[in-house]
Short mmCIF file of C-alpha atoms in Angstrom, two decimals:
data_model
loop_
_atom_site.label_atom_id
_atom_site.label_comp_id
_atom_site.label_asym_id
_atom_site.label_seq_id
_atom_site.Cartn_x
_atom_site.Cartn_y
_atom_site.Cartn_z
CA MET A 1 69.62 110.40 118.70
CA ALA A 2 72.10 112.92 117.97
CA LYS A 3 75.08 112.52 115.24
CA LEU A 4 78.80 111.96 114.65
CA TYR A 5 80.23 114.87 112.10
CA PHE A 6 82.99 114.30 110.41
CA ARG A 7 84.39 117.35 108.90
CA TYR A 8 87.42 117.18 106.49
CA GLY A 9 89.15 119.39 104.88
CA ALA A 10 93.54 119.51 103.34
CA MET A 11 96.08 121.90 105.21
CA ASN A 12 94.22 125.39 105.39
CA SER A 13 91.66 124.74 105.07
CA GLY A 14 90.19 126.36 108.57
CA LYS A 15 89.16 123.18 110.43
CA SER A 16 90.54 124.27 113.88
CA THR A 17 89.06 128.33 113.05
CA SER A 18 85.57 125.92 111.96
CA LEU A 19 85.53 124.33 115.46
CA LEU A 20 86.61 127.50 117.76
CA GLN A 21 83.82 128.93 116.14
CA ALA A 22 81.06 125.88 116.80
CA ALA A 23 82.65 126.36 120.31
CA PHE A 24 81.29 130.33 120.41
CA ASN A 25 77.66 129.58 119.52
CA TYR A 26 77.89 126.92 121.31
CA GLU A 27 78.74 128.68 124.56
CA GLU A 28 76.95 132.32 122.62
CA ARG A 29 73.62 130.50 123.63
CA GLY A 30 74.84 129.34 127.04
CA GLN A 31 75.85 125.58 126.03
CA ARG A 32 78.12 124.30 127.46
CA ILE A 33 80.87 121.75 125.18
CA ALA A 34 83.83 119.87 125.42
CA LEU A 35 86.88 119.57 123.52
CA ALA A 36 89.82 117.85 122.42
CA LYS A 37 92.72 116.54 120.42
CA PRO A 38 94.96 114.41 120.17
CA GLY A 39 98.21 113.31 122.65
CA VAL A 40 100.00 113.25 118.95
CA ASP A 41 99.83 116.15 117.20
CA THR A 42 102.09 118.50 119.59
CA LYS A 43 101.28 122.09 117.58
CA GLY A 44 99.96 123.93 120.09
CA ASP A 45 100.50 121.84 123.77
CA SER A 46 97.23 121.54 125.00
CA SER A 47 95.56 123.72 122.76
CA ILE A 48 94.05 123.92 120.12
CA VAL A 49 95.87 126.72 117.79
CA SER A 50 93.46 127.97 114.74
CA ARG A 51 96.43 129.26 111.72
CA LEU A 52 94.29 132.55 111.46
CA GLY A 53 95.80 133.37 115.22
CA LEU A 54 92.52 132.18 117.42
CA GLU A 55 93.92 129.27 120.43
CA ARG A 56 92.18 127.51 122.35
CA GLU A 57 92.52 125.08 125.77
CA VAL A 58 91.08 121.68 125.50
CA ASP A 59 89.88 119.67 128.64
CA PHE A 60 91.02 116.88 128.31
CA VAL A 61 93.85 114.92 125.46
CA VAL A 62 93.27 111.69 123.72
CA GLY A 63 96.94 108.81 124.27
CA PRO A 64 97.28 106.86 122.54
CA ALA A 65 95.69 103.50 124.51
CA ASP A 66 93.14 106.40 125.79
CA ASN A 67 89.47 104.93 126.21
CA LEU A 68 87.96 108.23 124.88
CA ARG A 69 84.48 107.59 125.58
CA GLU A 70 85.86 107.28 129.08
CA GLN A 71 87.10 110.19 129.38
CA PHE A 72 84.63 111.91 128.03
CA ALA A 73 82.16 110.50 131.01
CA ALA A 74 84.66 111.75 133.51
CA LEU A 75 85.07 115.25 132.39
CA ALA A 76 81.36 115.38 131.70
CA SER A 77 80.63 113.83 135.75
CA GLY A 78 83.15 116.95 136.97
CA GLU A 79 84.59 113.53 138.32
CA ASP A 80 87.65 113.47 136.51
CA PRO A 81 91.30 114.88 138.53
CA GLU A 82 93.54 114.89 135.08
CA ALA A 83 90.68 116.75 132.81
CA LEU A 84 92.67 120.19 132.13
CA LEU A 85 89.71 121.69 133.50
CA THR A 86 87.99 121.39 135.57
CA HIS A 87 83.85 122.34 135.77
CA VAL A 88 81.94 121.94 139.70
CA ASP A 89 77.91 121.26 138.76
CA ALA A 90 78.45 121.95 135.84
CA PRO A 91 75.50 121.45 133.29
CA PRO A 92 75.02 117.97 130.76
CA VAL A 93 77.56 119.11 127.83
CA ALA A 94 75.66 119.95 124.48
CA CYS A 95 78.62 119.10 122.03
CA LEU A 96 82.26 116.98 122.09
CA LEU A 97 84.72 119.18 119.34
CA VAL A 98 87.55 117.30 118.42
CA ASP A 99 90.49 118.54 116.46
CA GLU A 100 92.74 116.73 114.36
CA ALA A 101 90.69 113.64 114.44
CA GLN A 102 92.83 111.51 111.59
CA PHE A 103 95.05 110.87 114.05
CA LEU A 104 92.54 108.91 117.12
CA SER A 105 92.84 106.14 116.58
CA ARG A 106 89.84 103.30 115.50
CA ASP A 107 88.66 102.28 118.36
CA GLN A 108 88.84 105.68 119.09
CA VAL A 109 86.54 106.76 116.45
CA ASP A 110 84.45 103.90 117.54
CA ASP A 111 84.08 105.61 120.78
CA LEU A 112 82.94 109.41 119.00
CA LEU A 113 80.27 107.32 117.59
CA ARG A 114 78.90 106.21 120.84
CA ILE A 115 79.51 108.77 122.91
CA ALA A 116 77.24 110.32 119.91
CA VAL A 117 74.02 107.28 119.36
CA LEU A 118 74.50 105.75 123.43
CA ASP A 119 74.89 108.94 124.98
CA ASP A 120 73.32 111.33 122.57
CA VAL A 121 76.34 114.46 122.54
CA PRO A 122 76.61 115.54 119.15
CA VAL A 123 80.24 114.90 118.31
CA LEU A 124 81.97 117.19 115.75
CA ALA A 125 85.02 115.74 114.71
CA TYR A 126 87.50 117.55 111.78
CA GLY A 127 90.00 116.83 110.37
CA ILE A 128 92.49 116.02 107.36
CA ARG A 129 91.15 112.92 105.38
CA THR A 130 95.33 111.81 103.66
CA ASP A 131 97.68 112.13 104.76
CA PHE A 132 101.45 113.85 101.76
CA ARG A 133 101.80 109.68 100.26
CA THR A 134 97.80 110.29 99.84
CA HIS A 135 96.68 107.30 102.27
CA ALA A 136 93.95 108.16 104.50
CA PHE A 137 95.05 108.62 107.74
CA PRO A 138 92.87 105.17 110.64
CA GLY A 139 90.42 107.76 112.34
CA SER A 140 89.45 110.00 109.25
CA ALA A 141 89.16 106.30 107.45
CA ARG A 142 86.56 105.25 110.26
CA LEU A 143 85.81 108.53 110.42
CA MET A 144 84.81 108.70 106.94
CA GLU A 145 83.09 104.88 107.20
CA LEU A 146 80.69 105.84 110.76
CA ALA A 147 79.63 109.24 110.40
CA HIS A 148 76.37 110.10 110.38
CA SER A 149 77.53 113.37 108.27
CA LEU A 150 80.89 114.28 105.91
CA GLU A 151 81.23 117.60 105.27
CA GLU A 152 84.39 119.08 103.16
CA LEU A 153 85.87 121.85 104.50
CA LYS A 154 87.56 123.93 101.06
CA THR A 155 91.29 125.39 100.43
CA ILE A 156 92.57 126.46 97.53
CA CYS A 157 95.76 125.26 95.69
CA ARG A 158 98.80 127.53 94.27
CA CYS A 159 96.72 127.37 90.55
CA GLY A 160 93.44 128.68 92.17
CA ARG A 161 91.92 125.59 91.34
CA LYS A 162 90.38 123.42 94.00
CA ALA A 163 92.78 122.09 96.79
CA MET A 164 92.69 118.23 97.24
CA PHE A 165 96.17 116.88 98.79
CA ASN A 166 98.64 117.56 101.38
CA THR A 167 102.48 117.81 100.62
CA ARG A 168 104.97 117.96 102.97
CA ARG A 169 108.24 119.73 102.75
CA VAL A 170 111.60 119.52 104.38
CA GLY A 171 112.82 123.47 104.15
CA ASP A 172 112.05 123.83 100.04
CA GLU A 173 112.48 120.21 99.06
CA VAL A 174 108.81 118.57 99.20
CA VAL A 175 109.44 114.86 99.95
CA PHE A 176 107.52 112.28 99.09
CA ASP A 177 108.48 109.45 102.25
CA GLY A 178 108.97 109.13 105.52
CA ASP A 179 106.65 108.76 108.41
CA GLN A 180 103.16 109.79 107.96
CA VAL A 181 102.94 111.46 111.15
CA ALA A 182 105.36 114.42 111.14
CA ILE A 183 103.59 117.52 112.62
CA ASP A 184 103.85 120.64 110.92
CA GLY A 185 106.52 122.60 112.34
CA GLU A 186 109.90 124.47 112.99
CA ASP A 187 110.97 121.67 110.04
CA VAL A 188 107.94 120.13 107.93
CA TRP A 189 105.70 122.38 106.70
CA TYR A 190 102.52 121.26 104.30
CA GLU A 191 101.06 122.93 101.07
CA SER A 192 98.14 121.89 100.58
CA LEU A 193 97.24 121.30 95.98
CA CYS A 194 95.16 119.85 93.81
CA ALA A 195 95.24 116.39 91.53
CA GLY A 196 97.59 118.00 89.08
CA CYS A 197 99.82 119.70 90.63
CA TYR A 198 100.64 117.07 92.91
CA LEU A 199 101.26 114.67 89.98
CA ARG A 200 103.61 117.01 88.15
CA LEU A 201 105.74 117.24 91.97
CA SER A 202 105.35 113.70 92.22
CA GLY A 203 106.12 113.25 88.31
CA GLY A 204 102.99 111.63 88.66
CA GLU A 205 103.42 108.90 91.01
CA LEU A 206 101.02 108.50 93.67
CA SER A 207 102.74 106.02 96.98
#
């Protein structure tokens, strides 16, 4: 039986880079992989973009109400006319890799477990655990509940300690209120901090 893996970390911990490296490792051995990302992650449009400059088009984008298992099955069988990449007479998919998995719904994470257990395809999901207010994303919370394997990808805070939390900044201002989802870009950016630095910035508050 294949397994569902959740590899998580704070911002800048190399999640997308690690995913693309895993994809390369499979393909170097002649195996077919499938790449997916949630549509809410508009950074890079239909591509996975690493902060190191690596970029790769996904095979399918998961919308908020999409049935992820059905999307995967259609792609794997080569029957999906909406797939961003088509595979004609392709070999079976050896692994499904999902970037920014925190943006999936709980039902879509359930689909990931079904793909691993019922369809016998390993699933590697990558994402952040908590938002800028230290609250778990629904997708991440469900992955923590269901994944066979949890692996933390580490990065460091400005003080040199292990970063745990993500602070949201608008320009130079640190903010602790707002929507859970705001994609990193021109107006909004994030800094990974340890618990101590986060609490000092927030005045000791955990919202």
